[in-house]
mmCIF file of C-alpha atoms in Angstrom:
data_model
loop_
_atom_site.group_PDB
_atom_site.id
_atom_site.type_symbol
_atom_site.label_atom_id
_atom_site.label_comp_id
_atom_site.label_asym_id
_atom_site.label_seq_id
_atom_site.Cartn_x
_atom_site.Cartn_y
_atom_site.Cartn_z
ATOM 1 C CA MET A 184 -15.278 -49.896 -35.728
ATOM 2 C CA PRO A 185 -15.340 -53.173 -37.717
ATOM 3 C CA ASN A 186 -18.297 -54.344 -39.994
ATOM 4 C CA SER A 187 -18.910 -58.061 -39.006
ATOM 5 C CA ILE A 188 -16.579 -59.215 -41.806
ATOM 6 C CA ASP A 189 -13.701 -57.341 -40.919
ATOM 7 C CA ALA A 190 -14.016 -57.777 -37.103
ATOM 8 C CA TYR A 191 -14.044 -61.533 -37.979
ATOM 9 C CA GLU A 192 -10.544 -61.240 -40.014
ATOM 10 C CA LEU A 193 -9.133 -59.423 -37.190
ATOM 11 C CA TRP A 194 -10.286 -61.988 -34.444
ATOM 12 C CA GLN A 195 -8.363 -64.622 -36.591
ATOM 13 C CA ILE A 196 -5.860 -62.697 -36.897
ATOM 14 C CA ASN A 197 -5.322 -62.086 -32.874
ATOM 15 C CA GLN A 198 -5.382 -65.960 -32.784
ATOM 16 C CA ILE A 199 -3.075 -66.863 -35.170
ATOM 17 C CA ARG A 200 -0.895 -63.681 -33.206
ATOM 18 C CA ILE A 201 -1.942 -65.427 -29.737
ATOM 19 C CA THR A 202 -0.684 -68.904 -31.167
ATOM 20 C CA ALA A 203 2.775 -67.447 -31.831
ATOM 21 C CA ASN A 204 3.070 -65.814 -28.015
ATOM 22 C CA LEU A 205 2.349 -62.496 -29.428
ATOM 23 C CA ASP A 206 0.313 -59.727 -28.228
ATOM 24 C CA PRO A 207 -3.163 -59.083 -30.170
ATOM 25 C CA LEU A 208 -3.661 -56.357 -32.125
ATOM 26 C CA ALA A 209 -6.682 -53.633 -31.585
ATOM 27 C CA TRP A 210 -8.874 -51.923 -33.990
ATOM 28 C CA HIS A 211 -7.958 -48.616 -35.185
ATOM 29 C CA ASP A 212 -10.413 -46.632 -37.206
ATOM 30 C CA ALA A 213 -7.826 -44.638 -39.336
ATOM 31 C CA LEU A 214 -5.758 -47.989 -40.164
ATOM 32 C CA GLY A 215 -9.302 -49.778 -40.970
ATOM 33 C CA ASP A 216 -9.948 -46.398 -43.288
ATOM 34 C CA ALA A 217 -6.608 -46.504 -44.811
ATOM 35 C CA ALA A 218 -7.343 -50.199 -45.796
ATOM 36 C CA ALA A 219 -10.962 -49.716 -46.927
ATOM 37 C CA ALA A 220 -9.498 -47.058 -49.269
ATOM 38 C CA HIS A 221 -6.657 -48.613 -50.774
ATOM 39 C CA SER A 222 -8.793 -51.689 -51.943
ATOM 40 C CA GLN A 223 -10.863 -49.108 -53.557
ATOM 41 C CA TRP A 224 -8.061 -47.864 -55.401
ATOM 42 C CA LEU A 225 -6.942 -50.889 -56.421
ATOM 43 C CA ILE A 226 -10.596 -51.546 -57.916
ATOM 44 C CA ASP A 227 -10.871 -48.134 -59.584
ATOM 45 C CA ASN A 228 -7.759 -48.151 -60.997
ATOM 46 C CA ASP A 229 -7.582 -51.686 -61.985
ATOM 47 C CA VAL A 230 -3.901 -51.827 -60.570
ATOM 48 C CA PHE A 231 -2.588 -54.427 -58.018
ATOM 49 C CA GLU A 232 0.238 -52.563 -56.489
ATOM 50 C CA HIS A 233 1.121 -51.239 -53.141
ATOM 51 C CA SER A 234 0.571 -47.821 -51.531
ATOM 52 C CA ASP A 235 2.146 -46.015 -48.661
ATOM 53 C CA PRO A 236 0.847 -46.913 -45.841
ATOM 54 C CA VAL A 237 2.138 -43.909 -43.681
ATOM 55 C CA ALA A 238 0.605 -41.794 -46.217
ATOM 56 C CA ASP A 239 -2.757 -43.813 -46.333
ATOM 57 C CA VAL A 240 -3.259 -43.415 -42.498
ATOM 58 C CA SER A 241 -2.230 -39.418 -42.301
ATOM 59 C CA ALA A 242 -4.897 -39.257 -44.845
ATOM 60 C CA ALA A 243 -7.513 -41.134 -43.427
ATOM 61 C CA GLY A 244 -7.040 -38.712 -39.945
ATOM 62 C CA PHE A 245 -4.358 -40.722 -37.982
ATOM 63 C CA ASP A 246 -3.831 -39.149 -34.870
ATOM 64 C CA TRP A 247 -0.367 -39.113 -34.632
ATOM 65 C CA ARG A 248 2.016 -39.477 -31.467
ATOM 66 C CA SER A 249 5.581 -38.560 -31.065
ATOM 67 C CA GLY A 250 7.968 -40.898 -31.136
ATOM 68 C CA SER A 251 8.578 -44.296 -33.242
ATOM 69 C CA PHE A 252 6.225 -45.514 -35.625
ATOM 70 C CA GLY A 253 5.976 -48.243 -38.480
ATOM 71 C CA PHE A 254 3.409 -48.909 -40.798
ATOM 72 C CA PHE A 255 3.016 -52.351 -42.849
ATOM 73 C CA GLN A 256 0.475 -52.945 -46.040
ATOM 74 C CA ASN A 257 -0.700 -56.827 -47.036
ATOM 75 C CA HIS A 258 -3.088 -57.405 -50.109
ATOM 76 C CA GLN A 259 -4.946 -60.035 -51.793
ATOM 77 C CA TRP A 260 -7.550 -60.100 -54.628
ATOM 78 C CA THR A 261 -9.702 -63.063 -55.340
ATOM 79 C CA GLU A 262 -12.093 -63.715 -58.364
ATOM 80 C CA TRP A 263 -14.015 -66.355 -56.185
ATOM 81 C CA VAL A 264 -17.054 -64.001 -55.227
ATOM 82 C CA PRO A 265 -18.550 -64.650 -51.652
ATOM 83 C CA GLY A 266 -22.397 -64.696 -51.795
ATOM 84 C CA SER A 267 -24.688 -63.266 -49.067
ATOM 85 C CA SER A 268 -24.090 -66.170 -46.583
ATOM 86 C CA ASP A 269 -21.682 -65.743 -43.691
ATOM 87 C CA ALA A 270 -19.996 -69.197 -44.465
ATOM 88 C CA GLU A 271 -19.062 -68.133 -47.527
ATOM 89 C CA TRP A 272 -17.349 -64.844 -46.010
ATOM 90 C CA GLN A 273 -15.547 -67.174 -43.581
ATOM 91 C CA TYR A 274 -14.769 -69.040 -46.539
ATOM 92 C CA VAL A 275 -12.628 -66.257 -48.207
ATOM 93 C CA ILE A 276 -11.209 -64.655 -45.185
ATOM 94 C CA ASP A 277 -9.905 -68.128 -44.108
ATOM 95 C CA ALA A 278 -8.343 -68.128 -47.501
ATOM 96 C CA HIS A 279 -6.633 -65.040 -47.361
ATOM 97 C CA LEU A 280 -5.321 -65.715 -44.105
ATOM 98 C CA ASP A 281 -3.918 -69.058 -45.448
ATOM 99 C CA ALA A 282 -2.773 -67.487 -48.343
ATOM 100 C CA TYR A 283 -0.787 -64.563 -46.598
ATOM 101 C CA MET A 284 0.641 -66.797 -43.615
ATOM 102 C CA ASN A 285 2.327 -69.174 -46.625
ATOM 103 C CA SER A 286 3.815 -66.075 -47.899
ATOM 104 C CA PRO A 287 6.856 -65.515 -45.501
ATOM 105 C CA ALA A 288 6.596 -61.628 -46.069
ATOM 106 C CA HIS A 289 3.067 -61.101 -45.504
ATOM 107 C CA ALA A 290 3.732 -63.374 -42.702
ATOM 108 C CA GLU A 291 6.067 -61.270 -41.308
ATOM 109 C CA ASN A 292 3.726 -58.584 -41.408
ATOM 110 C CA ILE A 293 1.046 -60.588 -39.496
ATOM 111 C CA LEU A 294 3.579 -61.461 -37.055
ATOM 112 C CA ASN A 295 5.553 -58.681 -36.334
ATOM 113 C CA PRO A 296 5.615 -58.109 -32.517
ATOM 114 C CA ASN A 297 6.243 -54.205 -32.799
ATOM 115 C CA HIS A 298 2.484 -53.892 -34.101
ATOM 116 C CA GLU A 299 -0.340 -52.645 -31.739
ATOM 117 C CA ILE A 300 -3.039 -51.628 -34.109
ATOM 118 C CA ALA A 301 -4.714 -52.819 -37.397
ATOM 119 C CA GLY A 302 -7.231 -52.289 -39.752
ATOM 120 C CA VAL A 303 -8.668 -54.483 -42.235
ATOM 121 C CA SER A 304 -11.353 -53.797 -45.649
ATOM 122 C CA ASN A 305 -12.910 -56.603 -48.196
ATOM 123 C CA LEU A 306 -14.587 -54.637 -51.152
ATOM 124 C CA MET A 307 -16.370 -56.372 -53.931
ATOM 125 C CA GLY A 308 -15.791 -54.965 -58.046
ATOM 126 C CA GLU A 309 -15.205 -55.332 -61.028
ATOM 127 C CA PHE A 310 -11.527 -56.106 -61.371
ATOM 128 C CA GLN A 311 -8.686 -57.771 -63.483
ATOM 129 C CA GLY A 312 -11.266 -58.655 -65.862
ATOM 130 C CA TRP A 313 -13.642 -60.372 -63.884
ATOM 131 C CA PRO A 314 -16.958 -58.439 -63.430
ATOM 132 C CA GLN A 315 -16.871 -58.932 -59.582
ATOM 133 C CA ALA A 316 -14.119 -59.548 -57.886
ATOM 134 C CA GLU A 317 -13.277 -59.546 -54.107
ATOM 135 C CA VAL A 318 -10.179 -57.301 -52.552
ATOM 136 C CA ASN A 319 -8.581 -57.488 -48.899
ATOM 137 C CA THR A 320 -6.208 -55.013 -47.470
ATOM 138 C CA GLN A 321 -4.924 -55.177 -44.181
ATOM 139 C CA VAL A 322 -2.855 -52.374 -42.581
ATOM 140 C CA PHE A 323 -0.939 -52.963 -39.354
ATOM 141 C CA GLY A 324 1.598 -50.806 -37.328
ATOM 142 C CA TRP A 325 2.876 -49.007 -34.297
ATOM 143 C CA ASN A 326 2.721 -45.243 -33.145
ATOM 144 C CA GLU A 327 3.327 -45.042 -29.518
ATOM 145 C CA ARG A 328 0.078 -46.125 -27.882
ATOM 146 C CA GLU A 329 -0.654 -47.056 -24.517
ATOM 147 C CA ASP A 330 -1.700 -50.667 -24.199
ATOM 148 C CA TYR A 331 -5.422 -51.815 -25.238
ATOM 149 C CA ILE A 332 -7.683 -53.629 -23.425
ATOM 150 C CA PHE A 333 -10.469 -54.668 -25.831
ATOM 151 C CA GLY A 334 -12.260 -57.599 -27.069
ATOM 152 C CA PHE A 335 -15.233 -58.849 -28.740
ATOM 153 C CA VAL A 336 -18.804 -59.652 -27.045
ATOM 154 C CA TYR A 337 -20.486 -62.565 -28.934
ATOM 155 C CA ASN A 338 -23.700 -65.320 -28.962
ATOM 156 C CA ASP A 339 -21.744 -68.626 -30.121
ATOM 157 C CA LYS A 340 -24.396 -69.615 -32.094
ATOM 158 C CA ASP A 341 -22.897 -72.909 -33.562
ATOM 159 C CA ASN A 342 -20.051 -73.049 -31.046
ATOM 160 C CA GLY A 343 -17.630 -71.932 -33.605
ATOM 161 C CA THR A 344 -17.826 -72.822 -37.010
ATOM 162 C CA SER A 345 -13.734 -72.472 -36.966
ATOM 163 C CA GLY A 346 -13.183 -75.436 -35.497
ATOM 164 C CA GLY A 347 -13.203 -74.524 -32.075
ATOM 165 C CA ILE A 348 -15.793 -74.097 -28.895
ATOM 166 C CA ASN A 349 -16.315 -70.380 -28.296
ATOM 167 C CA ASP A 350 -14.946 -68.892 -31.451
ATOM 168 C CA TYR A 351 -16.257 -65.510 -32.817
ATOM 169 C CA ASP A 352 -17.765 -65.852 -36.448
ATOM 170 C CA ILE A 353 -19.666 -63.642 -38.400
ATOM 171 C CA GLY A 354 -22.592 -62.340 -37.579
ATOM 172 C CA GLU A 355 -22.637 -63.103 -33.902
ATOM 173 C CA GLY A 356 -21.374 -60.065 -32.369
ATOM 174 C CA LEU A 357 -24.202 -58.533 -29.797
ATOM 175 C CA GLU A 358 -24.299 -54.842 -30.369
ATOM 176 C CA GLY A 359 -24.969 -52.186 -27.891
ATOM 177 C CA LEU A 360 -23.910 -53.975 -24.412
ATOM 178 C CA PRO A 361 -22.522 -51.818 -22.340
ATOM 179 C CA VAL A 362 -18.393 -53.047 -21.143
ATOM 180 C CA TRP A 363 -16.458 -51.386 -18.236
ATOM 181 C CA VAL A 364 -12.640 -51.108 -17.333
ATOM 182 C CA HIS A 365 -12.397 -50.349 -13.661
ATOM 183 C CA ASN A 366 -8.838 -49.176 -12.761
ATOM 184 C CA VAL A 367 -8.206 -50.709 -9.370
ATOM 185 C CA SER A 368 -5.717 -48.526 -7.953
ATOM 186 C CA THR A 369 -7.186 -44.940 -8.782
ATOM 187 C CA ASP A 370 -11.000 -45.935 -8.731
ATOM 188 C CA GLN A 371 -11.462 -44.563 -12.275
ATOM 189 C CA TRP A 372 -14.403 -46.591 -13.989
ATOM 190 C CA PHE A 373 -14.741 -46.179 -18.479
ATOM 191 C CA GLU A 374 -17.527 -47.188 -20.285
ATOM 192 C CA THR A 375 -18.005 -48.036 -23.498
ATOM 193 C CA ALA A 376 -20.498 -49.788 -25.673
ATOM 194 C CA THR A 377 -19.909 -52.950 -28.236
ATOM 195 C CA ASP A 378 -20.455 -52.018 -31.626
ATOM 196 C CA THR A 379 -22.292 -53.810 -34.644
ATOM 197 C CA SER A 380 -19.999 -56.577 -34.411
ATOM 198 C CA GLY A 381 -19.710 -56.899 -30.862
ATOM 199 C CA TYR A 382 -15.957 -54.912 -30.729
ATOM 200 C CA TYR A 383 -15.198 -52.741 -28.013
ATOM 201 C CA SER A 384 -11.790 -51.212 -26.779
ATOM 202 C CA PHE A 385 -10.541 -49.003 -24.220
ATOM 203 C CA GLU A 386 -6.638 -47.026 -23.894
ATOM 204 C CA THR A 387 -5.717 -47.579 -20.874
ATOM 205 C CA GLY A 388 -2.145 -47.825 -20.375
ATOM 206 C CA PRO A 389 -0.612 -49.337 -17.372
ATOM 207 C CA GLY A 390 -2.556 -50.562 -14.589
ATOM 208 C CA THR A 391 -4.747 -53.184 -12.966
ATOM 209 C CA PHE A 392 -8.240 -53.341 -14.658
ATOM 210 C CA GLU A 393 -11.253 -54.768 -13.671
ATOM 211 C CA VAL A 394 -13.412 -55.920 -16.599
ATOM 212 C CA TRP A 395 -17.213 -56.177 -16.592
ATOM 213 C CA PHE A 396 -19.286 -57.086 -19.070
ATOM 214 C CA ALA A 397 -23.345 -56.176 -19.126
ATOM 215 C CA ASP A 398 -24.989 -56.943 -16.175
ATOM 216 C CA ALA A 399 -22.475 -58.608 -14.468
ATOM 217 C CA THR A 400 -22.827 -58.045 -10.702
ATOM 218 C CA SER A 401 -18.936 -58.907 -9.939
ATOM 219 C CA ALA A 402 -15.828 -58.290 -12.377
ATOM 220 C CA ASP A 403 -15.459 -61.125 -15.280
ATOM 221 C CA ALA A 404 -11.885 -60.073 -15.608
ATOM 222 C CA LEU A 405 -8.741 -59.089 -13.735
ATOM 223 C CA VAL A 406 -5.793 -57.909 -16.115
ATOM 224 C CA THR A 407 -2.748 -56.025 -15.789
ATOM 225 C CA THR A 408 -1.587 -54.019 -18.434
ATOM 226 C CA GLY A 409 2.066 -52.279 -19.076
ATOM 227 C CA SER A 410 3.842 -54.922 -21.754
ATOM 228 C CA GLY A 411 1.067 -54.897 -24.289
ATOM 229 C CA ASN A 412 -2.724 -55.507 -25.518
ATOM 230 C CA ILE A 413 -4.545 -57.504 -23.505
ATOM 231 C CA GLU A 414 -8.228 -59.350 -25.499
ATOM 232 C CA VAL A 415 -10.954 -59.849 -23.108
ATOM 233 C CA ASP A 416 -13.614 -61.837 -24.794
ATOM 234 C CA GLN A 417 -17.187 -62.721 -23.731
ATOM 235 C CA ALA A 418 -18.677 -65.780 -25.654
ATOM 236 C CA ASN A 419 -22.398 -65.984 -24.480
ATOM 237 C CA PRO A 420 -22.829 -63.154 -21.913
ATOM 238 C CA ASP A 421 -25.502 -63.576 -19.882
ATOM 239 C CA VAL A 422 -27.731 -60.354 -20.828
ATOM 240 C CA ASN A 423 -30.850 -61.279 -19.100
ATOM 241 C CA ARG A 424 -31.845 -58.357 -15.998
ATOM 242 C CA PRO A 425 -34.336 -58.612 -13.796
ATOM 243 C CA ALA A 426 -37.906 -58.466 -15.155
ATOM 244 C CA GLY A 427 -38.754 -54.325 -14.731
ATOM 245 C CA GLN A 428 -42.092 -52.958 -13.940
ATOM 246 C CA THR A 429 -44.806 -50.749 -15.766
ATOM 247 C CA LEU A 430 -45.404 -48.023 -12.976
ATOM 248 C CA VAL A 431 -47.622 -45.380 -13.700
ATOM 249 C CA GLY A 432 -49.032 -42.806 -10.824
ATOM 250 C CA THR A 433 -52.144 -40.988 -10.316
ATOM 251 C CA SER A 434 -53.915 -37.719 -11.003
ATOM 252 C CA GLY A 435 -52.387 -36.353 -7.908
ATOM 253 C CA GLY A 436 -48.681 -36.035 -6.483
ATOM 254 C CA ASP A 437 -46.549 -39.632 -6.803
ATOM 255 C CA ALA A 438 -43.826 -41.326 -5.445
ATOM 256 C CA LEU A 439 -42.120 -44.005 -8.381
ATOM 257 C CA TYR A 440 -39.422 -46.282 -7.402
ATOM 258 C CA SER A 441 -37.073 -47.630 -9.565
ATOM 259 C CA THR A 442 -36.144 -51.330 -9.856
ATOM 260 C CA ALA A 443 -33.010 -53.518 -10.585
ATOM 261 C CA GLY A 444 -34.992 -53.852 -13.819
ATOM 262 C CA ASP A 445 -36.204 -52.085 -16.623
ATOM 263 C CA ASP A 446 -38.852 -49.855 -15.545
ATOM 264 C CA ASP A 447 -41.579 -47.455 -17.606
ATOM 265 C CA MET A 448 -43.081 -45.227 -15.420
ATOM 266 C CA THR A 449 -45.566 -42.779 -16.619
ATOM 267 C CA GLY A 450 -46.499 -40.227 -13.648
ATOM 268 C CA LYS A 451 -49.384 -38.652 -14.838
ATOM 269 C CA ARG A 452 -50.944 -35.436 -13.508
ATOM 270 C CA GLY A 453 -49.769 -33.585 -10.511
ATOM 271 C CA ASN A 454 -45.955 -33.291 -8.818
ATOM 272 C CA ASP A 455 -44.650 -36.448 -9.041
ATOM 273 C CA THR A 456 -41.104 -37.782 -7.818
ATOM 274 C CA PHE A 457 -38.839 -40.367 -9.396
ATOM 275 C CA TYR A 458 -36.420 -42.638 -7.370
ATOM 276 C CA ILE A 459 -33.825 -44.114 -9.608
ATOM 277 C CA SER A 460 -32.093 -46.425 -7.410
ATOM 278 C CA ASP A 461 -32.091 -47.045 -3.924
ATOM 279 C CA ASP A 462 -29.378 -49.298 -3.513
ATOM 280 C CA PRO A 463 -25.908 -46.849 -2.219
ATOM 281 C CA SER A 464 -24.131 -48.888 -4.661
ATOM 282 C CA PRO A 465 -23.609 -47.189 -8.520
ATOM 283 C CA TRP A 466 -22.305 -50.709 -9.614
ATOM 284 C CA ILE A 467 -25.842 -52.354 -8.934
ATOM 285 C CA ALA A 468 -27.680 -51.988 -11.812
ATOM 286 C CA ASN A 469 -31.343 -49.709 -12.057
ATOM 287 C CA GLY A 470 -32.195 -51.165 -15.522
ATOM 288 C CA HIS A 471 -32.641 -48.877 -18.651
ATOM 289 C CA ASP A 472 -35.567 -47.063 -17.365
ATOM 290 C CA ILE A 473 -37.429 -44.651 -19.109
ATOM 291 C CA ILE A 474 -40.030 -41.983 -17.919
ATOM 292 C CA ARG A 475 -43.196 -41.144 -20.721
ATOM 293 C CA ASP A 476 -44.278 -37.320 -19.043
ATOM 294 C CA PHE A 477 -41.781 -35.924 -17.541
ATOM 295 C CA ASP A 478 -42.815 -32.156 -16.624
ATOM 296 C CA ASP A 479 -39.751 -30.096 -16.869
ATOM 297 C CA ARG A 480 -41.224 -26.695 -15.606
ATOM 298 C CA GLY A 481 -40.700 -27.580 -12.131
ATOM 299 C CA ASN A 482 -43.613 -29.802 -11.503
ATOM 300 C CA ASP A 483 -41.749 -33.314 -11.609
ATOM 301 C CA VAL A 484 -38.419 -34.272 -9.746
ATOM 302 C CA ILE A 485 -35.901 -37.025 -9.899
ATOM 303 C CA VAL A 486 -34.087 -37.949 -7.404
ATOM 304 C CA PHE A 487 -30.868 -39.855 -7.628
ATOM 305 C CA ASP A 488 -28.652 -41.516 -5.195
ATOM 306 C CA ASN A 489 -25.662 -39.286 -4.871
ATOM 307 C CA SER A 490 -23.422 -42.109 -5.282
ATOM 308 C CA ILE A 491 -24.569 -42.172 -9.180
ATOM 309 C CA PHE A 492 -24.799 -38.249 -9.655
ATOM 310 C CA THR A 493 -23.370 -35.989 -7.296
ATOM 311 C CA ASP A 494 -25.187 -32.262 -8.784
ATOM 312 C CA TYR A 495 -26.927 -30.927 -11.288
ATOM 313 C CA SER A 496 -23.713 -30.192 -13.707
ATOM 314 C CA ASP A 497 -22.830 -34.082 -12.993
ATOM 315 C CA VAL A 498 -26.308 -35.331 -14.816
ATOM 316 C CA MET A 499 -25.594 -32.790 -17.532
ATOM 317 C CA ASP A 500 -21.864 -34.262 -18.193
ATOM 318 C CA HIS A 501 -23.831 -37.751 -18.870
ATOM 319 C CA ALA A 502 -26.782 -36.522 -20.557
ATOM 320 C CA THR A 503 -27.387 -36.429 -24.391
ATOM 321 C CA GLN A 504 -30.202 -35.560 -26.598
ATOM 322 C CA VAL A 505 -31.100 -38.640 -28.875
ATOM 323 C CA GLY A 506 -33.843 -37.628 -31.229
ATOM 324 C CA ALA A 507 -37.084 -36.186 -29.487
ATOM 325 C CA HIS A 508 -35.390 -38.443 -26.527
ATOM 326 C CA VAL A 509 -33.137 -37.095 -23.197
ATOM 327 C CA LEU A 510 -30.598 -40.217 -22.772
ATOM 328 C CA ILE A 511 -29.084 -39.875 -19.286
ATOM 329 C CA GLN A 512 -26.025 -42.381 -18.420
ATOM 330 C CA THR A 513 -26.383 -43.658 -14.998
ATOM 331 C CA GLY A 514 -23.542 -45.700 -13.962
ATOM 332 C CA MET A 515 -24.027 -49.380 -15.228
ATOM 333 C CA ASP A 516 -27.343 -48.486 -17.162
ATOM 334 C CA ASN A 517 -29.321 -45.092 -18.235
ATOM 335 C CA LEU A 518 -32.563 -43.004 -18.057
ATOM 336 C CA VAL A 519 -34.418 -42.024 -20.607
ATOM 337 C CA LEU A 520 -36.832 -38.720 -20.283
ATOM 338 C CA ASP A 521 -39.229 -39.575 -23.339
ATOM 339 C CA ALA A 522 -40.222 -35.728 -25.379
ATOM 340 C CA THR A 523 -37.671 -33.411 -23.533
ATOM 341 C CA THR A 524 -35.190 -31.692 -24.383
ATOM 342 C CA LEU A 525 -31.718 -30.878 -22.984
ATOM 343 C CA GLY A 526 -31.933 -27.135 -23.263
ATOM 344 C CA SER A 527 -35.062 -27.909 -20.991
ATOM 345 C CA LEU A 528 -33.746 -29.492 -17.928
ATOM 346 C CA THR A 529 -32.988 -27.022 -14.878
ATOM 347 C CA PRO A 530 -30.979 -27.635 -11.266
ATOM 348 C CA ASP A 531 -34.974 -27.834 -9.696
ATOM 349 C CA ASP A 532 -35.546 -30.904 -11.494
ATOM 350 C CA PHE A 533 -33.006 -33.150 -9.657
ATOM 351 C CA LEU A 534 -32.575 -33.871 -6.084
ATOM 352 C CA PHE A 535 -29.603 -35.779 -4.559
ATOM 353 C CA VAL A 536 -29.745 -37.870 -1.456
#
């Protein structure tokens, strides 16, 4: 996924395309890696010439599909090296884009209506006699992709240094926020989380989809795919969830009920029962909860509403080991079992009601 600098460049490229009534381009990691490899190759060999973008994306592990394809490459360099500030980096990216758009051949690559995906790279190094230079590479292409729903979730701290309210700027992306798309026809839900730049994406194919951000109680957007990618950004999302509770049991057997907030639960001794969401709808948030002392020897039990999970195998399909903890994705939220191993969990540890 793109870093914040490359994400800013992609966002600006898509503003150019949208203004020209063209579909926006989704980020593809293989194209981003191919762009980075080309930039590094230019720096390492102190040359300024194009490579074969088809070979480059193949070397980067592109997932080829049968059918038509086309890949194109832009590159550019500058001796003006940005400092550490985001504003300086944005100045460099904006200058690159201005130069590309003032060059018919480069602008044609950016505005090619066939393109579906893109990747970019911005690297610094000794180049063409300059002890420090900045090298930019863009890779665009298509190869029978399904339509993407993608976008950026960000906190617009300054109402857009690029001149517009709700513009995406470097450093504004919000990492780790959940995003869902809901296929209205099939009632299928798909989940991901924003990366370090606030970017997310789904390759959906044709259909009508609701897009949900963070802890929304209703869909933030309703879009129909089938004729191209759709970008759905979320500026200044309301990510405030209800306050959670610290729930502590006694030395006996306790029943602890999670709330809509982020709950911190400790059963202490005894055979404890932890209830996760007593609301029948899986799309009512039950928070990011943690159980501090789950006894996986059959003494404690976790109770899930069966609209979240239906059986033990369903839970295991949504559980992963993260360090010393087990992370269970529960619909829009998650449950962490502290100091627990995935292999120690058994069907006796769960009930479904």
